[in-house]
Each structure stands twice: as C-alpha cells, then as structure tokens.
C-alpha cells in the first residue's frame, strides 16, 4: 500500500503561495516586498482553482509562484532593505533625543545606497531584450517629465526623466531611427526602429497637469526608479554604437531659457571640436558617424582595403557595383491586383535613407501658436537642417526673425484674419535693425505673407512622415479643411470604409443610385408632410369646436391617466360622431375624385411634353424614355439587384452542400461580415451627405 500524501503538500497548493506568507518568509515589510517584486519583474499569478490552492482564500487574495519567492531569498537587495531599516531606527532614536546633528551624520554615512545595475544585467541578458522592453519605460518617463513638482514627485526625478528622454531623442535624430508618428486624444505616438526592433511609446501633450490624490505615486515612483536605470544603460549603449560620447554636454543656462534639445552638445570620442546639437543635419551627421570611429575598427578596415583582389575579379566587381547603383536608382516596384476579388498586397515602402532626408532641403519657421517640442523633434529627425521659432517658445532656434529670406516653410495653426480685427503693428523704429542701420522688413502672420514661402498647418508634417513623401501643401493651407488624420498602424481591410480612398472606388455597384432613391423618397415624404399640414390648417372648424381626440393629438400624444376614457358618450355625442363620419366620407370622395382628375391631367401634359421633345429630336417616344438619366439609373439598379440575387442564390446552393457544423460556422462568419458591411455602408452614407452639403455650399457661395 502506497504512502498517503498529506493534503496541501503537492500540486497547485505547493506551486502557489499567498502574499502574506511570502512577506513573512522574506521578513521584510509589505512596501519593500512590492518594491522588490517590481525590480525583479515578479507579478501576481491567478490559479485556476483558489479552493485547491488554499481553503481560506478569498476573492481578494493575491497569489505568487512559490519558485519566484524562493528566487528572492538570494537577492542582495534584501540586505540593503534590512540595513536601511536598522539605520532608520537609529535616526529615529537620535531625533527623539533631540540630536539632530547625529541624525544627519547617520543619514549621510550609514544610509545604504541602492543600485539596480545587477538587476538590469540579470533581466536583460542581451541588448535586444532591453530594446524589446523599452516601450513602457519610455511612456512612463515621458509622462513623469511633464508632471509638476510635488511632494510625491520630487523635482530631481522630473529633471532626471527630462534629461534621459532628451538624450534618447538626440540619438533618434542622429541615427534617423524614427519612422512614424500619430496625433491621438491621449497624446502623440512615436515609433522608432532600433537594431531591427520596433519601439512604440506615447508622449502626453504639453498641458498643465493636475495631480490628484487618488494616485499611488509610491508604486509609480518604483517603476520610474527602475526605468531610469534601464534607459541610462540603453542610452549609453546607443551613443557608443554611433561613436558619440555619453553623456553629452548639458548647458543648464540654455535649459533654463527653454532650450530643451538645444541645451545638449554632442561630441565625438577624441575627434575635433564639439558640435552643438541644434546644428545637426543629415550631411553633418553622416560625416560625423564616418569620422567618429574607434582606432581598432579603422585599423581592421585598412587591412581589408589593403588586400589585393585577383585581376579577373576587379572588372567584375566594378561592373557589379555599377549594376547595384543602377538598381538603387530605379523606382520601387508595385504589386498590382490581377483578379477582382483578390487580396490587396502590401506595397513596398520607401527606404530609411529616403525618408531620413525628407525635409533636408527645407528651412522651417514655427509660429508661436504651434507645438514647438514635437515639431522640432520630428523635423530634425527627418533631415531638417535649420528650424526657427519665436523667442517666446524658448532658446536654441536657428533664427527668431520671421522675415528671414532663408525660410522656405512656415508652420501656422490659425487662419488668415481680416486686418481690421488685428491689433496694430509695432513701431518700426523699435524693431530689430541690421548692421547697415536699415530697418529689417517685418512679416508677421496673419497680417502679411512672404512671397515664395509655403504656409502649412502642423498636420502636414505628420502626414508627410507617415506616408514617406511630401504631400500637396495647398491641402494643408491655413484655414483649410484638413484631410482625415489616420493612424499609420491601422490598415483598412477589404470591404471596410477607407477615408483616404475616393468614395467611387470602394462603394459596391448600385449603392450610389440606391442612396439617391432614398433621398428622393425622403424629400417626397417631407413634401407630403408639409402638404398635409397645410391641408389640416385649411380645413374649417365647425362651430368653432374640436373634439377631445384632436385636442389630445395636439399635445403630442401625451394622454394623462383617465383622460378621454372614463366619460360615457351620450346620444347627442354619438349622433354628432355619425354626422362627422358622413361628412368625412363625403369630403374623402370629393378629394379622391379631384386628385384623380389632377393626376390624369398631369399625366396627359407630361405625355404631350415627351411627344414634343421626341419630335424635335427626330426619335421615337420609346427611345427618348430609355435615354433619360432616370431610366439609365433604374436600369443600372435592376442589373445590380439581379447580380446580387444571383450571387445570393449561388451562395445558398453552396451552403446546402456543406455539413451542418461547417454551415453553422459559415453562417456565423457571414453574420459578422454583414455587420461590418453595414457599418461601412453607414459611414459611406455619412460621407455622401457631407460631400453633398459641401457641394451645395459651394454652389450657393
């Protein structure tokens, strides 16, 4: 007979442990346990059956893996936490005795310093692992860099987050690793590709943040402490990979004046004078990356170049290089759809070398109502050499003069207003003067525009980046209705509504005619209602009295309890009702006879008109009727309806041949597809109504 196992010593009861037992085993406080779990990446687990794990478990009980808790027993941070606790007790005793000097001395000398370097190396064995886990870190640090300084969020933490985020942005500018960006309600999304890894993070808008008391900043502060260490390691590795010295030089005076990116100066390792970050360009960056290399790597490259190739291969290699250059100059191939119902193939996009120099030949000026920080970052990340802005936006601009002739594009976010509503211009004598003593021409938007300069709204920058090409600036002119700003990560599937494609290309056959018919029916219904209301007003009231039902109907159908229901009708009431019915029948008959006479006269008039038109055109009446636009539309609708009916019949025949299980699965798929088609049809109807309203507005104007 086998040995009887004791309950709770094997299976899921052994694999899981409650948080209370884990804290007791580790002999630390609950806040330290939470902090340690965040650092080590250990999270609560949910067992399949809580009763099997623990009889006393409640819905709020938190479980962990037993192996994870055993893994924490050998963590060096446990000793740091215990030392911190003992020093805190000594400081408390000193303060209780009034020995403030001894307490400060104990805090400076005995308080242990916690470092997370070993945890970073342990959790991320390779650099690619750290890049994969960088999304949440960047989102958290960019969030804290925009928070105001409070007791829960000290200013040192905010300054550290700002510095690390700006250093990471400088690497993206130098390496041209940024790919896409999107303006959403939550903030601005950015996507970068670093060493083959796509990193997506969210940056909040520069609004005044109100910190509420229902947020536990202790837990968030623990995450920030870990993420700052992680991003510091990542920035060091990224900077050294392109030959830049880390950390870059930081100018506190420029940062106080709002320099942000311009407060940093990037320099190479042991080469030439340092170059300020605000003067980075695509050409300068490429030269800098080529010149800033280690001596060992350069020696290896010289050895490889010194190797002599065989004589027969030199000509072939030269021809191969020339052929490669010709291939690189060719345009990108496009995949065209051959069949009507075939899937849309993804088209090849422009390479990073082309998109990185998208704005290289332009000089931008940012008006003071535009968001300077994201625009400066995006423009420089895609090759813009010089970006200027107004002095109120901060330090580090290429120029603060809006009338500078080198400016090719100006980003504005307010329409052109009439000059009468604008304040007067400043005195020309107080404006900036040139070295010759002449007053510079001042061109301030929206009072005046500079000839040859392109004025666009900020969305133009984002849409050009997402589509990897320069779009038409007239569609983004100041005051113009902007095109839809779509997410670059959501691709419209077949059958769904795509606002970037013309409506005629994505609507099914016969849908536009059906929409026109519905509009005509609605218009006729409205005309009939108006005619009916006019007829009701024209009906005379007998003896100036109206019955109770008419009065109730005039109150929009609101009938109170007991109203018009409990009173029995007398003989006179019945007789009056019978008279009204007789009169109503007489009036109905007269109305129907008159209506029939009018219809016959109208039909005869229309027939005579058609005969005259056919005689003038020299064709028969039947040919004229078939060539009218309405008849053509009706014929198109009939063909579309016939085609749909045939397709449905064919689909039903195929369904009958399927087994019951597959038929039910097909019906569920068909139901979901029909639901999506109805949503797309509703969006297309809205689009048609908007287009029709715009066309009516243009015609009336």
C-alpha angles and dihedrals in degrees: 000000000000123000114267113243119229114241115254097024100095142032122023092343088065096040095057133054131187122244092243093056091045092054091049093050093049091044095220134117123269095251090051090048091053091047093049092049091051092050094048095042096242115149135182118272130213115224120214093237118023093190091061091049096047132354093212094051117131128193089264095052114120119216132196133187111267091223091056092054091047087051089060095057092081096044113127090215090071090069090048091053092049092048090049090052094051093048090048089055091052091049090050092052091049092051090047089057091047094248099140094163093055090048093053090046091052091049093051099043108029104030106108119233116227117219125185100197095110091049092053091052091046098049095041111040092172132035092241089061090056092050091052091055095046098094098080092038094057093044091051095045094047088050093052092045088064097046122103120247113265138155090269094046110040121208092242091062092049092049091049092051091049093050094049093047093050091048090053090049090052091055090051090051094049096043096037090227097146113108114168143004135189134194111224137164092260095049141280119323119210130189125196132177113218119176091339095310120118111221119192123186139164126235118194121228120263096260130136105272120215112208111212127202097239093077119093101222092178092073093040089048090055090054090047090052091054095042094050090055091048095048091047090057092045093050091050091052093045094048093048091048091064095038100257126139115248128242099032120223112275125206110207092190092056090046091053089054090053098263095142102161091019092057091073126078118201119209136178127241108269098336132116127308121324118267122218115242094232091066096055116130135170094257094044091047093051091050090047093051090050095049098039100074133127120264092239093055091047091051091052091050091051091052092052092047091050092059110104116227123216115273093241093055098051095074092043092050092049090050090047092052091048090050091050090051090052090049091050091052092055120097121256117273118245126213112226124200112244103184125054096235096035122124120263108253119222110255121227113257129219116276125255091253090062098043094045090065096043094121098023095116096048136084114210132203119196118211116225094251092060125088101261101188100057094037093051091048095048096045094049092044089058099049107276109152101195130028122178133186143167120290092245090067094063144260130314102058124146089228137354094199111101091197094059107137092217091069112103101172131032122195113214132172104194130070126246108275128201113269092236092066094050125088119250121276119258120262110280090221091064094049125099116286130209126238091266091059094249120133113249117236109254118212111184120181127261094021094061142358130221114239112247095019121119117226116201139164121248094256089069090070093052095045093048090052095047093048093041093229141080111268128208108284094206089071088059098042118141110282094011122131103257124229116250113285103224130189111258091214096058115076119193112242127218112291095016124115114264114189092196093064123070114261094239092060097055105035118097121245115285096012095111092051090048090052090051091051091051090051091050091050091049091049091049090048091053091049091050091050091051091048090048093051091049090050091051090052090049094053109102119235115235114233089346090281133118127197123249096257093058090051090050092049091051088060091065094259096301106148118180124215111285094006115138092352113078101049114094117222119244126219092263090053092052092048092050090050091051090050091051091050091051092048090047091053090050091050091047091053094048090047094049092048092049092046092051091050090050092048092050092048091048092048091050091049092050092048091051090049091052091050091052092049092048091048091050091048093045095236136108124269092246092055091049092052093051093050097055117110092240092054091048091051090048090050090050091050091050092051092048092048091049091050092050091048092052092049091050092050091050090049091051091051091051091048091055089059094055124091117256095254094051091042092057091048090050091050091053090050090047091051093052091047092050090051091053091046091053091051091050091047091052091052091049090051090052090049091052092050091050092049091048092050090050092050091049090049092051093048092049091048 
